[in-house]
Short mmCIF file of C-alpha atoms in Angstrom, two decimals:
data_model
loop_
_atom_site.label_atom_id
_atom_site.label_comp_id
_atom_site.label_asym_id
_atom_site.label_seq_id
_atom_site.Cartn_x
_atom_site.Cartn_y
_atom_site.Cartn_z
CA UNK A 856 0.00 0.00 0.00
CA UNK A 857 3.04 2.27 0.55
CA UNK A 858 4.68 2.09 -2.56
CA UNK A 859 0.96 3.34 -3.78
CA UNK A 860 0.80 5.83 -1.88
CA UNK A 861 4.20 6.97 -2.77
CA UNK A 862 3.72 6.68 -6.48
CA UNK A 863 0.89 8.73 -6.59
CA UNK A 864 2.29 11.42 -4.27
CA UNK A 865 5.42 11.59 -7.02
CA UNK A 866 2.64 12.46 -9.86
CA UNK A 867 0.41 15.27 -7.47
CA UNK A 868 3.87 16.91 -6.23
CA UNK A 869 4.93 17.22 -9.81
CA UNK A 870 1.62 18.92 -10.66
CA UNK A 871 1.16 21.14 -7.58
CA UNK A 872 4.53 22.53 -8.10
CA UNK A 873 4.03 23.29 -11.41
CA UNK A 874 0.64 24.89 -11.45
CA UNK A 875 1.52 26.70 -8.25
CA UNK A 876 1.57 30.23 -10.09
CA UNK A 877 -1.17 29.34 -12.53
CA UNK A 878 -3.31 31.82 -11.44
CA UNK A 879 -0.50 35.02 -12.25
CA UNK A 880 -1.21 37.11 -15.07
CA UNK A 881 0.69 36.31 -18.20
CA UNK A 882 3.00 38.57 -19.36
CA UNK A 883 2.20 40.25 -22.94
CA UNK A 884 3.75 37.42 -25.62
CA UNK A 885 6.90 39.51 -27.03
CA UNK A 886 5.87 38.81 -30.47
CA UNK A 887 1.74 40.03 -29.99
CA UNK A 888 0.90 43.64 -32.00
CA UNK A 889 0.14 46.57 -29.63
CA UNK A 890 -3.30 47.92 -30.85
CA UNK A 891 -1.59 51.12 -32.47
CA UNK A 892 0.75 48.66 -34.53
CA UNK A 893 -2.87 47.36 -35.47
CA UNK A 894 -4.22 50.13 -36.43
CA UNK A 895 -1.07 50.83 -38.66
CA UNK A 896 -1.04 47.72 -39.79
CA UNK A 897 -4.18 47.74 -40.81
CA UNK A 898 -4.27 49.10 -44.21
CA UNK A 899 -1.36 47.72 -45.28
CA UNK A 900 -3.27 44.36 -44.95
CA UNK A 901 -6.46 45.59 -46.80
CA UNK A 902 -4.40 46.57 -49.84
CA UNK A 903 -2.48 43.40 -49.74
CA UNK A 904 -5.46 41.36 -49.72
CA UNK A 905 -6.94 43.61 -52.55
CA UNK A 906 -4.28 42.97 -54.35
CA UNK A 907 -4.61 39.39 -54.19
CA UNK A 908 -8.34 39.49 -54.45
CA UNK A 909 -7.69 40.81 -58.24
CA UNK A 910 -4.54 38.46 -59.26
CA UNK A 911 -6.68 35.23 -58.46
CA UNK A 912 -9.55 36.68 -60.93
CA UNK A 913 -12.89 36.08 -61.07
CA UNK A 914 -14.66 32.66 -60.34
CA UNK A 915 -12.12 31.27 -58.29
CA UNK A 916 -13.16 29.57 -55.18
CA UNK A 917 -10.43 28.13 -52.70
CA UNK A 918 -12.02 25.83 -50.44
CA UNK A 919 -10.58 26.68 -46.59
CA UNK A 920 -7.57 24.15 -45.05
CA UNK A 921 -8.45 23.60 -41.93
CA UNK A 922 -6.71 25.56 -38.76
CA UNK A 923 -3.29 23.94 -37.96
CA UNK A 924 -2.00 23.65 -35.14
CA UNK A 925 0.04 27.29 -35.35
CA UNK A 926 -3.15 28.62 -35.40
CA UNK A 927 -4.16 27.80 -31.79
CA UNK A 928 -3.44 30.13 -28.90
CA UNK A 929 0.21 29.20 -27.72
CA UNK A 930 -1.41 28.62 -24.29
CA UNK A 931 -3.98 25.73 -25.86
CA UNK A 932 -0.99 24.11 -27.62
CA UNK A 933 0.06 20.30 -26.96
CA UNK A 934 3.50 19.81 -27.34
CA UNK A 935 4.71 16.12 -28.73
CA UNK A 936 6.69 16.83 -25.48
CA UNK A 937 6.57 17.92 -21.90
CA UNK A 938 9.53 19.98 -20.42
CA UNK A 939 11.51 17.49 -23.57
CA UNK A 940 10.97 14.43 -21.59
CA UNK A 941 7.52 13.02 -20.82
CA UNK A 942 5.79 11.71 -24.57
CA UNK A 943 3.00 13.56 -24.96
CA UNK A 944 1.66 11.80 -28.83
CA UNK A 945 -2.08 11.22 -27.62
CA UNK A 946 -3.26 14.59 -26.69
CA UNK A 947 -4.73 17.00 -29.26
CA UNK A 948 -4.91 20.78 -28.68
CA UNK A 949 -7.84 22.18 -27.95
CA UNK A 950 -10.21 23.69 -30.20
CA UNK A 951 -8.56 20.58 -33.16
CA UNK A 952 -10.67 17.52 -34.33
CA UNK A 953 -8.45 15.89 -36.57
CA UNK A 954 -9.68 12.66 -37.73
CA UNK A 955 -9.07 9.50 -35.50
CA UNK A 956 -5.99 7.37 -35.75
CA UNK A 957 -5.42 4.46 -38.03
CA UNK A 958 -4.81 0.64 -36.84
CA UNK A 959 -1.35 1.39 -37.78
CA UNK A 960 -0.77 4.96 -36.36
CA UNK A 961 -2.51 3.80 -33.04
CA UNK A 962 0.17 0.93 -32.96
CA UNK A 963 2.98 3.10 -33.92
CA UNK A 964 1.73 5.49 -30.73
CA UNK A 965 1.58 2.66 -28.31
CA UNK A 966 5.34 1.51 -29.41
CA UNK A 967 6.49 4.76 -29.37
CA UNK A 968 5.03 5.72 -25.37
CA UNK A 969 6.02 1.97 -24.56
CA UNK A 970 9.62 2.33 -25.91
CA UNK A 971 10.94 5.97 -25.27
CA UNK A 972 13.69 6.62 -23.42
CA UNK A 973 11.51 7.89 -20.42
CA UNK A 974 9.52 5.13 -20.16
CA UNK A 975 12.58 3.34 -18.98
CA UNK A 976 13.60 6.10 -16.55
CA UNK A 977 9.83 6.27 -15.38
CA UNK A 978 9.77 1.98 -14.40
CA UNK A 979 13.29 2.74 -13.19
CA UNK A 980 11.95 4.73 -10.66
CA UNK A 981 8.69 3.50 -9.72
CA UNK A 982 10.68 -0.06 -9.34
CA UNK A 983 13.89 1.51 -6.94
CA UNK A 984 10.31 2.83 -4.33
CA UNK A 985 9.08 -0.56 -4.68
CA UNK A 986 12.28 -2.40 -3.80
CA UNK A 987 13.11 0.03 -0.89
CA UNK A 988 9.27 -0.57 0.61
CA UNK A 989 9.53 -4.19 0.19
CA UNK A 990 6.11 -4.02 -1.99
CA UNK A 991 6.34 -7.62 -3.31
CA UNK A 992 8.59 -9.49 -0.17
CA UNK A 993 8.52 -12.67 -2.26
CA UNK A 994 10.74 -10.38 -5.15
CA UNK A 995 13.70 -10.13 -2.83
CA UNK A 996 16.04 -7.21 -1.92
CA UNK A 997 19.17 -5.98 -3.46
CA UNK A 998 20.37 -6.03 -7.12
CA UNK A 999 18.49 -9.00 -7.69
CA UNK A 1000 15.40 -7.45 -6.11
CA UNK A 1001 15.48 -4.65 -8.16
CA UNK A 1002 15.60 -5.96 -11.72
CA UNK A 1003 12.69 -8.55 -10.64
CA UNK A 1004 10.42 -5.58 -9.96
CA UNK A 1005 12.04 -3.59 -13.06
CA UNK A 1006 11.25 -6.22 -15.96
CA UNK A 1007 7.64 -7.25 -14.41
CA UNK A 1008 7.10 -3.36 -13.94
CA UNK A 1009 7.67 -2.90 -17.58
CA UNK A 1010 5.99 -5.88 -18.78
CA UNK A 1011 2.62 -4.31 -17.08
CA UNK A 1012 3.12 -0.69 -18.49
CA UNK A 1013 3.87 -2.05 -21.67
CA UNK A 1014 0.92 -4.82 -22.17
CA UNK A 1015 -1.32 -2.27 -21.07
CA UNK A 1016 -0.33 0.28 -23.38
CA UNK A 1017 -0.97 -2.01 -26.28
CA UNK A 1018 -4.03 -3.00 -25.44
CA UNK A 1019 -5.43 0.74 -24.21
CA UNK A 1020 -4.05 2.59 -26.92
CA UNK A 1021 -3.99 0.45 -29.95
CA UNK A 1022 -5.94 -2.88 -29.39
CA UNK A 1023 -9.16 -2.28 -28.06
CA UNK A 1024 -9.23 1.05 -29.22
CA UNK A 1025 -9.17 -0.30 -32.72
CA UNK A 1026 -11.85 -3.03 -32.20
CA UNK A 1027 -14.09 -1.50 -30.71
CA UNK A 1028 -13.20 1.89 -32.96
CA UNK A 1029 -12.97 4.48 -29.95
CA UNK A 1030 -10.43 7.55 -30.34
CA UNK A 1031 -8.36 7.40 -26.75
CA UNK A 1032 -6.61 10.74 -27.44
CA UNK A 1033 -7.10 13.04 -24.63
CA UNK A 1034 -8.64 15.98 -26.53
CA UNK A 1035 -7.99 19.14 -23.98
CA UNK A 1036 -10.87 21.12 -23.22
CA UNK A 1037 -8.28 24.50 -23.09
CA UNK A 1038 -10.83 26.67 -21.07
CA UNK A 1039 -12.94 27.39 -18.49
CA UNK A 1040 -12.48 27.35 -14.39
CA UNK A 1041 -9.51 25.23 -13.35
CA UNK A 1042 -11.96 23.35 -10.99
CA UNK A 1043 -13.98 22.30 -14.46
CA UNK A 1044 -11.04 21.55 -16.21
CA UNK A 1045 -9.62 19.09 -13.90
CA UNK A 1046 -12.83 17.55 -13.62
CA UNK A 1047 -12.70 16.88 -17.57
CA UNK A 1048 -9.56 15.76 -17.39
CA UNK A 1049 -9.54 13.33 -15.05
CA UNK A 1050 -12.98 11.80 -15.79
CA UNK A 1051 -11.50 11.21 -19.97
CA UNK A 1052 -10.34 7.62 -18.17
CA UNK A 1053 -13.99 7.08 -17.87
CA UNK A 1054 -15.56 9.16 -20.96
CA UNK A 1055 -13.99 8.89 -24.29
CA UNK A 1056 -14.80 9.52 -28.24
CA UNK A 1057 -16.13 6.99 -31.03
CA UNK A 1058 -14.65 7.35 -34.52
CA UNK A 1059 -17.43 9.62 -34.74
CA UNK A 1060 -16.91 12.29 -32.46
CA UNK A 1061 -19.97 11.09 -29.97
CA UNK A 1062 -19.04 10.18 -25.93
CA UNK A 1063 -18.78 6.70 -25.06
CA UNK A 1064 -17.96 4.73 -21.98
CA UNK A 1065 -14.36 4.38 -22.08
CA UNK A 1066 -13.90 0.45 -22.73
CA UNK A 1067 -10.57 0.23 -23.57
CA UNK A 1068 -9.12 2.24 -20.64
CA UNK A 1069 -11.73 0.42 -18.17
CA UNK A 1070 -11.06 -2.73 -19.79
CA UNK A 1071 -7.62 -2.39 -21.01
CA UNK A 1072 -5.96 -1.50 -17.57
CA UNK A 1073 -8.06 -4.74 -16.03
CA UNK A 1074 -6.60 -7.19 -18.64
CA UNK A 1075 -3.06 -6.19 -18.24
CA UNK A 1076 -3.69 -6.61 -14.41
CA UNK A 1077 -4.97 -10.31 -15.44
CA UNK A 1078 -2.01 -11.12 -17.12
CA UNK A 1079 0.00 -10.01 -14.08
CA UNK A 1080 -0.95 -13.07 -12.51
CA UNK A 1081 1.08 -14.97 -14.50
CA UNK A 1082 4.54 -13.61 -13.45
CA UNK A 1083 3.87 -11.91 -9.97
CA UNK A 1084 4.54 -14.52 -7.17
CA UNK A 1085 1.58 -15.93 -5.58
CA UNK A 1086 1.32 -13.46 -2.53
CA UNK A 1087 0.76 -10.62 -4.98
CA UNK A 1088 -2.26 -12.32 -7.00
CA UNK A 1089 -4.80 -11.73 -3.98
CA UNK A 1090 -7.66 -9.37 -4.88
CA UNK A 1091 -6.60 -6.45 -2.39
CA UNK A 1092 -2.97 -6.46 -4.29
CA UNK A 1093 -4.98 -6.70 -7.75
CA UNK A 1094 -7.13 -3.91 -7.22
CA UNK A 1095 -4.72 -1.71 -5.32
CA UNK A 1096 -2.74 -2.19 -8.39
CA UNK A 1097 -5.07 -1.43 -11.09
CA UNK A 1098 -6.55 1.34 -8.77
CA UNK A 1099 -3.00 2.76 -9.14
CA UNK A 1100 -2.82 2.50 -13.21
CA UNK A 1101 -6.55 4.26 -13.28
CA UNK A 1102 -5.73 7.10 -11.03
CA UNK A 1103 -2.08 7.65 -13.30
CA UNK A 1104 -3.44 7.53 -16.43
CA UNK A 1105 -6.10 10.56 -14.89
CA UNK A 1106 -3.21 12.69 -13.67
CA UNK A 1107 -1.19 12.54 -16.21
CA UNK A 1108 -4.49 13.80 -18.31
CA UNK A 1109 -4.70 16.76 -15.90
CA UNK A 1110 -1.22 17.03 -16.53
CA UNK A 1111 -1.85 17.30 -19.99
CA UNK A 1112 -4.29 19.71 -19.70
CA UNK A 1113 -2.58 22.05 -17.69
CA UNK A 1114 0.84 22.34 -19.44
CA UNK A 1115 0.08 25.15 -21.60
CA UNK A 1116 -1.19 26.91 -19.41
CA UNK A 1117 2.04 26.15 -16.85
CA UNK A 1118 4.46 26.62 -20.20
CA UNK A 1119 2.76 30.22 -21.20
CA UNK A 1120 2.23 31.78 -17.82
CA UNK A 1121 4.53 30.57 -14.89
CA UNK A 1122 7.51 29.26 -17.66
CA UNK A 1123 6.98 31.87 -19.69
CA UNK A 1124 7.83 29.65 -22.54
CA UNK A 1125 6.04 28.21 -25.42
CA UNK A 1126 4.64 24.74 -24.82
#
């Protein structure tokens, strides 16, 4: 229960610390027009787009690209990566609807947050507070110890990637992407965040139940009983430990919400 408790304190510390200025003003972006460079500006841009009102000619109809992702406020952008290190490849910006994600791109997104350099660093971690807490006794102590909680630690963060982002996901044609909401009260947004484990989007935009993270997380569990020693198959160790992927997977989409914001107005960077 310990190594729980410390687990999720390592995800809430990294938040709170983050979003502890997130209510300052932000500072003007050095790059935004003043309104009297507006105003100047303005005419400039009316004769420009004259201009190429006239050299298109008449009966010419472009149909409108839609907005890319440099058109979204810098505080609403999601990065590929956050602060360079944590993956960030399922969460779409807010105010964007691309289309959902291929069998194949789903797999290549579940390989890629399976297989990055910080994923390693991340079961590193969360395997050196399980050794030192004694989670699993029956896994030993030491060296030996350690890598027996590393490799199963991996196993279950990888299995259940595969099957949340790109198995289920694909049969049972649900878009997992966290799609940020971007706005609102911070109280509303965390709400939305967190509650994406539970609510997610068909192919066709509509809310669902969210099978494949419901689902998903409770068949990787399952196949944990094949390689965790028999004192750790019991249903208190089960459901503390799929209680524990749940509650990750919702932080880390509060996380994702928040980052902008964090980047913009307390980094005073761009995402």
């Amino acid at each position: 229960m310990m190594v729980l408790y410390l687990r999720i304190v390592l995800f809430i510390t990294v938040f709170a610390l983050s979003a502890s200025g997130f209510c300052q003003q932000p500072d003007a972006l050095p790059d935004a027009p003043q309104p009297a460079e507006i105003s100047s500006l303005a005419p400039a841009a009316l004769q420009a787009q004259t201009g190429a009102s006239s050299s298109t000619g008449k009966g010419t109809d472009r149909q409108e690209s839609p907005p890319s992702s440099s058109a979204v406020k810098p505080s609403q952008q999601q990065p590929k990566r956050i602060l360079g290190i944590m993956p960030n490849y399922r969460a779409v910006s807010a105010g964007e609807i691309p289309p959902p994600p291929t069998a194949k791109q789903a797999f290549g997104i579940a390989t890629r947050n399976s297989f990055d350099y910080s994923s390693f660093a991340f079961v590193g971690a969360t395997s050196l507070l399980a050794e030192a807490t004694d989670a699993h006794s029956q896994l030993g102590k030491g060296v030996g110890g350690y890598w027996a909680y590393y490799w199963r630690g991996f196993i279950d963060k990888t299995d259940g990637n595969y099957l949340v982002i790109y198995a289920l996901p694909t049969v049972l044609h649900e878009d997992g992407r966290y799609f940020a909401k971007g706005e609102g009260s911070i109280w509303k947004r965390a709400v939305y965040a967190s509650s994406r484990v539970i609510i997610t989007r068909k192919y066709n935009g509509d809310p669902t139940f969210n099978a494949s993270e419901i689902l998903g997380r409770g068949a990787a569990q399952a196949i944990s009983l094949s390689y965790y020693p028999s004192g750790s198959r019991t249903v208190g160790a089960l459901s503390e430990k799929y209680a524990y992927a749940l509650g990750r997977d919702a932080l880390t989409n509060a996380f994702r919400e928040f980052w902008p914001d964090i980047a913009t107005h307390v980094l005073h960077r761009h995402p």
